[in-house]
Tab-separated table of C-alpha atoms in Angstrom:
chain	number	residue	atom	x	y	z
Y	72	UNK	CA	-16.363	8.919	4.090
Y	73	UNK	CA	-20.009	8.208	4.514
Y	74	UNK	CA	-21.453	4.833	4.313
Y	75	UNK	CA	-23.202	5.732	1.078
Y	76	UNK	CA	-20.210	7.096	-0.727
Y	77	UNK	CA	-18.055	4.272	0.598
Y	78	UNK	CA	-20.609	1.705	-0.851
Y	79	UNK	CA	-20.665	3.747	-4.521
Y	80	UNK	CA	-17.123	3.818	-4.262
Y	81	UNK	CA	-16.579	0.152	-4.090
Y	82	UNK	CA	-18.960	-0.285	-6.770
Y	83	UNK	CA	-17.887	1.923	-8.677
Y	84	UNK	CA	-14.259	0.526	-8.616
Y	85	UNK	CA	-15.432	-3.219	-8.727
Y	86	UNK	CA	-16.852	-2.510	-12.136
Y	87	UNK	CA	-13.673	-0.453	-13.679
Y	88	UNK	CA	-11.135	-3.048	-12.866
Y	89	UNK	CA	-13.724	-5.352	-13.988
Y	90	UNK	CA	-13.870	-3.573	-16.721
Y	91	UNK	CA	-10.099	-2.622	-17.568
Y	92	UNK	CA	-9.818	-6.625	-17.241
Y	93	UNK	CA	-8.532	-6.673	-13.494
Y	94	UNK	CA	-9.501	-9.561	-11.427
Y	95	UNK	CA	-9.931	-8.445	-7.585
Y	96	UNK	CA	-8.561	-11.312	-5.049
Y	97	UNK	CA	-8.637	-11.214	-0.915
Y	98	UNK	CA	-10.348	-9.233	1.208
Y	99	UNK	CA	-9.518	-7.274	4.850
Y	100	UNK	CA	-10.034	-10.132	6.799
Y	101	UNK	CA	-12.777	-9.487	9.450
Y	102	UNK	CA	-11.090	-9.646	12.361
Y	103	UNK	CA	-7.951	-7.021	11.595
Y	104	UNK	CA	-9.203	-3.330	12.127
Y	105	UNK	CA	-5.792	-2.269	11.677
Y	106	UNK	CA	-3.557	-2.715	9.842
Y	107	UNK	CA	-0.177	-1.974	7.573
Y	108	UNK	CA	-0.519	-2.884	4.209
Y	109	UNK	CA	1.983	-3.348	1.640
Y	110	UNK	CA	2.075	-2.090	-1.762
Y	111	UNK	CA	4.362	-3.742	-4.143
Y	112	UNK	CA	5.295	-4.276	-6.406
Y	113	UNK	CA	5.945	-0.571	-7.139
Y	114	UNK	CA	7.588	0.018	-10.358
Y	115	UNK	CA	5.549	2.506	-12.261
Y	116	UNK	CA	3.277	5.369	-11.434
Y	117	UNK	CA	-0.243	3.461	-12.493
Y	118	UNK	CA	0.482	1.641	-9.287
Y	119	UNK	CA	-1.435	4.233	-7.454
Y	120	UNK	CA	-5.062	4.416	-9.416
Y	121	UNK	CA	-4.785	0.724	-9.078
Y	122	UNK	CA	-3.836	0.496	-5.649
Y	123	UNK	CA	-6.847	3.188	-4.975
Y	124	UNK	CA	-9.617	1.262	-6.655
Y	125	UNK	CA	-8.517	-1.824	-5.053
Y	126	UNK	CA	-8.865	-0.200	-1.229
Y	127	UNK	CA	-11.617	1.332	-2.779
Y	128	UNK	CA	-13.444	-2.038	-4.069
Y	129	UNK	CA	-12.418	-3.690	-0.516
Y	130	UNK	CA	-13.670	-1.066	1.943
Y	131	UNK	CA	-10.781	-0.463	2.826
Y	132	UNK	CA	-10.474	2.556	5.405
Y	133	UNK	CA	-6.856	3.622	4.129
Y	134	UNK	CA	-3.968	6.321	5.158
Y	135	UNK	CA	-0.894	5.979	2.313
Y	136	UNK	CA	2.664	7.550	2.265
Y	137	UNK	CA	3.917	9.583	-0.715
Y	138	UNK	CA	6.515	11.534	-1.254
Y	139	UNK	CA	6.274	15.519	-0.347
Y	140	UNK	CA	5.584	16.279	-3.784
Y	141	UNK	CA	2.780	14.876	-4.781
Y	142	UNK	CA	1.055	17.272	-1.830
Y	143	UNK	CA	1.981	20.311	-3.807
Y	144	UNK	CA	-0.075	22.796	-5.200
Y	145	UNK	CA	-3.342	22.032	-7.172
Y	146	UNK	CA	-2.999	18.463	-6.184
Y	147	UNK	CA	-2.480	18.968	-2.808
Y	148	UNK	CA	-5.854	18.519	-0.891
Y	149	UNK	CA	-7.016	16.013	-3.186
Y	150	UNK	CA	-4.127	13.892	-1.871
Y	151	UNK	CA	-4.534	14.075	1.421
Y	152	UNK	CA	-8.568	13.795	0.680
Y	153	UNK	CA	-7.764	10.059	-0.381
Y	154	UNK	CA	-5.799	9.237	2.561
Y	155	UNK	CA	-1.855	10.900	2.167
Y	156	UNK	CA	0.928	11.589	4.212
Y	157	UNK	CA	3.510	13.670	2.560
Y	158	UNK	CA	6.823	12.269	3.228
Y	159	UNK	CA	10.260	14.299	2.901
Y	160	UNK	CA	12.376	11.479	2.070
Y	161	UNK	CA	15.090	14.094	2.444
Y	162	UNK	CA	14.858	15.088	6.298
Y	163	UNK	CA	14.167	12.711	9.087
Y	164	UNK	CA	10.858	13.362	10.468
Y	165	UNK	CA	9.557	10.611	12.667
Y	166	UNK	CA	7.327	9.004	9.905
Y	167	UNK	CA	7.443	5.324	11.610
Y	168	UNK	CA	6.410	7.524	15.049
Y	169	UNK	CA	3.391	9.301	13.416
Y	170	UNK	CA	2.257	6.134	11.496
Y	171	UNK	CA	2.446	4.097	14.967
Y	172	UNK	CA	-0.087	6.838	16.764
Y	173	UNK	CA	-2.125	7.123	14.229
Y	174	UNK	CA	-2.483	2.984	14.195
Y	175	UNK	CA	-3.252	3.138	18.035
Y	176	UNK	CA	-5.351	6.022	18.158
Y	177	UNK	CA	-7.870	4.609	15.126
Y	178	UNK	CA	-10.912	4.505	16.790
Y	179	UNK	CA	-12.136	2.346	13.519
Y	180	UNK	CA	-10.681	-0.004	11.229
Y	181	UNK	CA	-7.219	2.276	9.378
Y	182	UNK	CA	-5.249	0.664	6.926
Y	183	UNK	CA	-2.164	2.460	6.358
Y	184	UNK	CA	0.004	1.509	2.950
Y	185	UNK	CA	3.170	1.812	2.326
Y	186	UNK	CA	5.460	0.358	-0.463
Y	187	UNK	CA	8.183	-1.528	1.133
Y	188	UNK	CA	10.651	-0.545	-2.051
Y	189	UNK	CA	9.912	3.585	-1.361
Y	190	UNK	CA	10.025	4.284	-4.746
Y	191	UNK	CA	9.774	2.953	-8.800
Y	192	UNK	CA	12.892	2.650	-9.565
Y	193	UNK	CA	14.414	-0.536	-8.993
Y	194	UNK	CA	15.979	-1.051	-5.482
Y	195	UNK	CA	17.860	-4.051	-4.193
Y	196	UNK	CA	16.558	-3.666	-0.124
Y	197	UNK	CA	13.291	-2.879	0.688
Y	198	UNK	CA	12.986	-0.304	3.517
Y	199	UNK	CA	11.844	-1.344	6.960
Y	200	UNK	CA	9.477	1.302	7.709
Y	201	UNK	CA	6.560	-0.274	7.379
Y	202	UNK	CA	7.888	-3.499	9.463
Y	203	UNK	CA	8.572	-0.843	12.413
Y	204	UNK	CA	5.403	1.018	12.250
Y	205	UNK	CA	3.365	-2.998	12.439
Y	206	UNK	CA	5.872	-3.755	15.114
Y	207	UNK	CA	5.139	-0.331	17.312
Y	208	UNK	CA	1.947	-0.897	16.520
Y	209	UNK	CA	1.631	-4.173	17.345
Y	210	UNK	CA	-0.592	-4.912	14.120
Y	211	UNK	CA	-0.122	-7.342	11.179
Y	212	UNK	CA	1.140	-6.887	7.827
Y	213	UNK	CA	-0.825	-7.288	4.897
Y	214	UNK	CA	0.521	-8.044	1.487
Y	215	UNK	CA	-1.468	-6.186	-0.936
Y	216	UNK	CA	-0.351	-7.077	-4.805
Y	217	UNK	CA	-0.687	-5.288	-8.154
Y	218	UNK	CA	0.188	-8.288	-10.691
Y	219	UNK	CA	0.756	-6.599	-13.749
Y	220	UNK	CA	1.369	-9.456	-15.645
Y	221	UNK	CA	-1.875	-11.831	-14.317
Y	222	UNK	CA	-3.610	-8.116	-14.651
Y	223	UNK	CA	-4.531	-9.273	-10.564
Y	224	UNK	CA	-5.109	-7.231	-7.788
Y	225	UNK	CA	-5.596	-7.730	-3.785
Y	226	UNK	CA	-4.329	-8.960	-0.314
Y	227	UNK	CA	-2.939	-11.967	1.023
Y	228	UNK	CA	-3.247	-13.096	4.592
Y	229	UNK	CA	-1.895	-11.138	7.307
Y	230	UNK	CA	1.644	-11.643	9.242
Y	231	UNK	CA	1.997	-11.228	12.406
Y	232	UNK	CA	5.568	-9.986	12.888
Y	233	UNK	CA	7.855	-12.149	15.436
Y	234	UNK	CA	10.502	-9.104	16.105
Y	235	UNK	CA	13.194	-11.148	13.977
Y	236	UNK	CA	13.264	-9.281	10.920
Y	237	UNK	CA	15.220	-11.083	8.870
Y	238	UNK	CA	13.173	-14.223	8.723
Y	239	UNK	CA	9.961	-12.197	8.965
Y	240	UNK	CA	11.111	-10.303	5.573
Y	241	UNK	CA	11.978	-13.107	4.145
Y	242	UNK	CA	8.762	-14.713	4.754
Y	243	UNK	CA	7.082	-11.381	3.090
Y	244	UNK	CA	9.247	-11.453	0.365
Y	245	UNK	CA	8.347	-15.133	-0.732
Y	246	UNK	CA	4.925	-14.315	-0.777
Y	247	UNK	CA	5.877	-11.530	-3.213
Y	248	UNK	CA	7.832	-14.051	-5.676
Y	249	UNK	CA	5.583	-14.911	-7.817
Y	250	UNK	CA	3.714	-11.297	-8.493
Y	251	UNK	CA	5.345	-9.175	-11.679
Y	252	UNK	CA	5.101	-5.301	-11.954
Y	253	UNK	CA	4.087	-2.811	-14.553
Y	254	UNK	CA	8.058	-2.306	-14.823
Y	255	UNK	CA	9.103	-5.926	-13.686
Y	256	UNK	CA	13.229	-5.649	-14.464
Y	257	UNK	CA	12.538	-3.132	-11.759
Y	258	UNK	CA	11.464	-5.313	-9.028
Y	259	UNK	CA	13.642	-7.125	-7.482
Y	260	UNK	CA	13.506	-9.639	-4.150
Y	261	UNK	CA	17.024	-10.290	-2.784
């Protein structure tokens, strides 16, 4: 986008959560161009305004993944205009590949978000996606929250992923604990 629109864009989206009563938290920190960014938790489909408005009021140069149909026909270019990938959860198709080149070909700061849970139902194991594309990327993980309940949105501090994904999710997930969902029966941290 251009540096005008960008700056009426996160002014624009300051004020509305402002003004629905959302309090924005975090920022990108300075120093991480790019980046994978969670999303979670994702229980309900107003996830996604929010989540826009928040990258939005944070200048946040994003890429997100959605599934296939959301690209469809009106809504199609208007998706990928604000940053999607279509995703055919259906068929492999090298997603984790094609999120790690576009990471290490950015030739300016790219944010790419992804919710760990892959959908708004309620799942008991997040996929791992995301942790492979920051690994092949070799850039951090940042948590960004939509806390339905404290009506807060943001990021937390980065992670830099050790390779040992077990104790690297885990760490993720405790960040996560105390954040509740539109739907929160739905999300769930085992």
């Amino acid at each position: 986008t251009t540096p005008g629109l960008a700056k009426g864009m996160a002014s624009f989206s300051k004020w509305l959560l402002l003004a629905l009563g959302w309090k924005l938290e975090g920022s990108m920190p300075e120093c991480v161009h790019q980046s994978v960014v969670i999303a979670a938790p994702h229980t309900s489909n107003w996830d996604f305004p929010y989540t826009l408005l928040a990258a939005f009021a944070l200048n946040m140069r994003i890429h997100w993944i959605g599934k296939h149909q959301l690209f469809r026909f009106p809504f199609g270019f208007v998706m990928r205009w604000l940053g999607g990938i279509a995703v055919n959860r259906e068929s492999s198709n090298n997603t984790v590949d094609h999120c790690v080149t576009l990471l290490q070909s950015a030739s300016a700061d790219l944010q790419i978000v992804i919710p760990p849970e892959g959908t708004r139902s309620k799942v008991h194991y997040w996929k791992t996606g995301f942790y492979y594309v920051a690994l092949g990327a070799n850039v951090p993980v940042i948590p960004g929250y939509l806390d339905f309940g404290q009506k807060r949105v943001g990021l937390g501090p980065p992670f830099v992923l050790t390779g040992d994904i077990e104790a690297d999710m885990q760490q993720i997930k405790d960040f996560y604990a105390s954040f509740s969902g539109k739907n929160p029966q739905q999300f769930v941290l085992d």
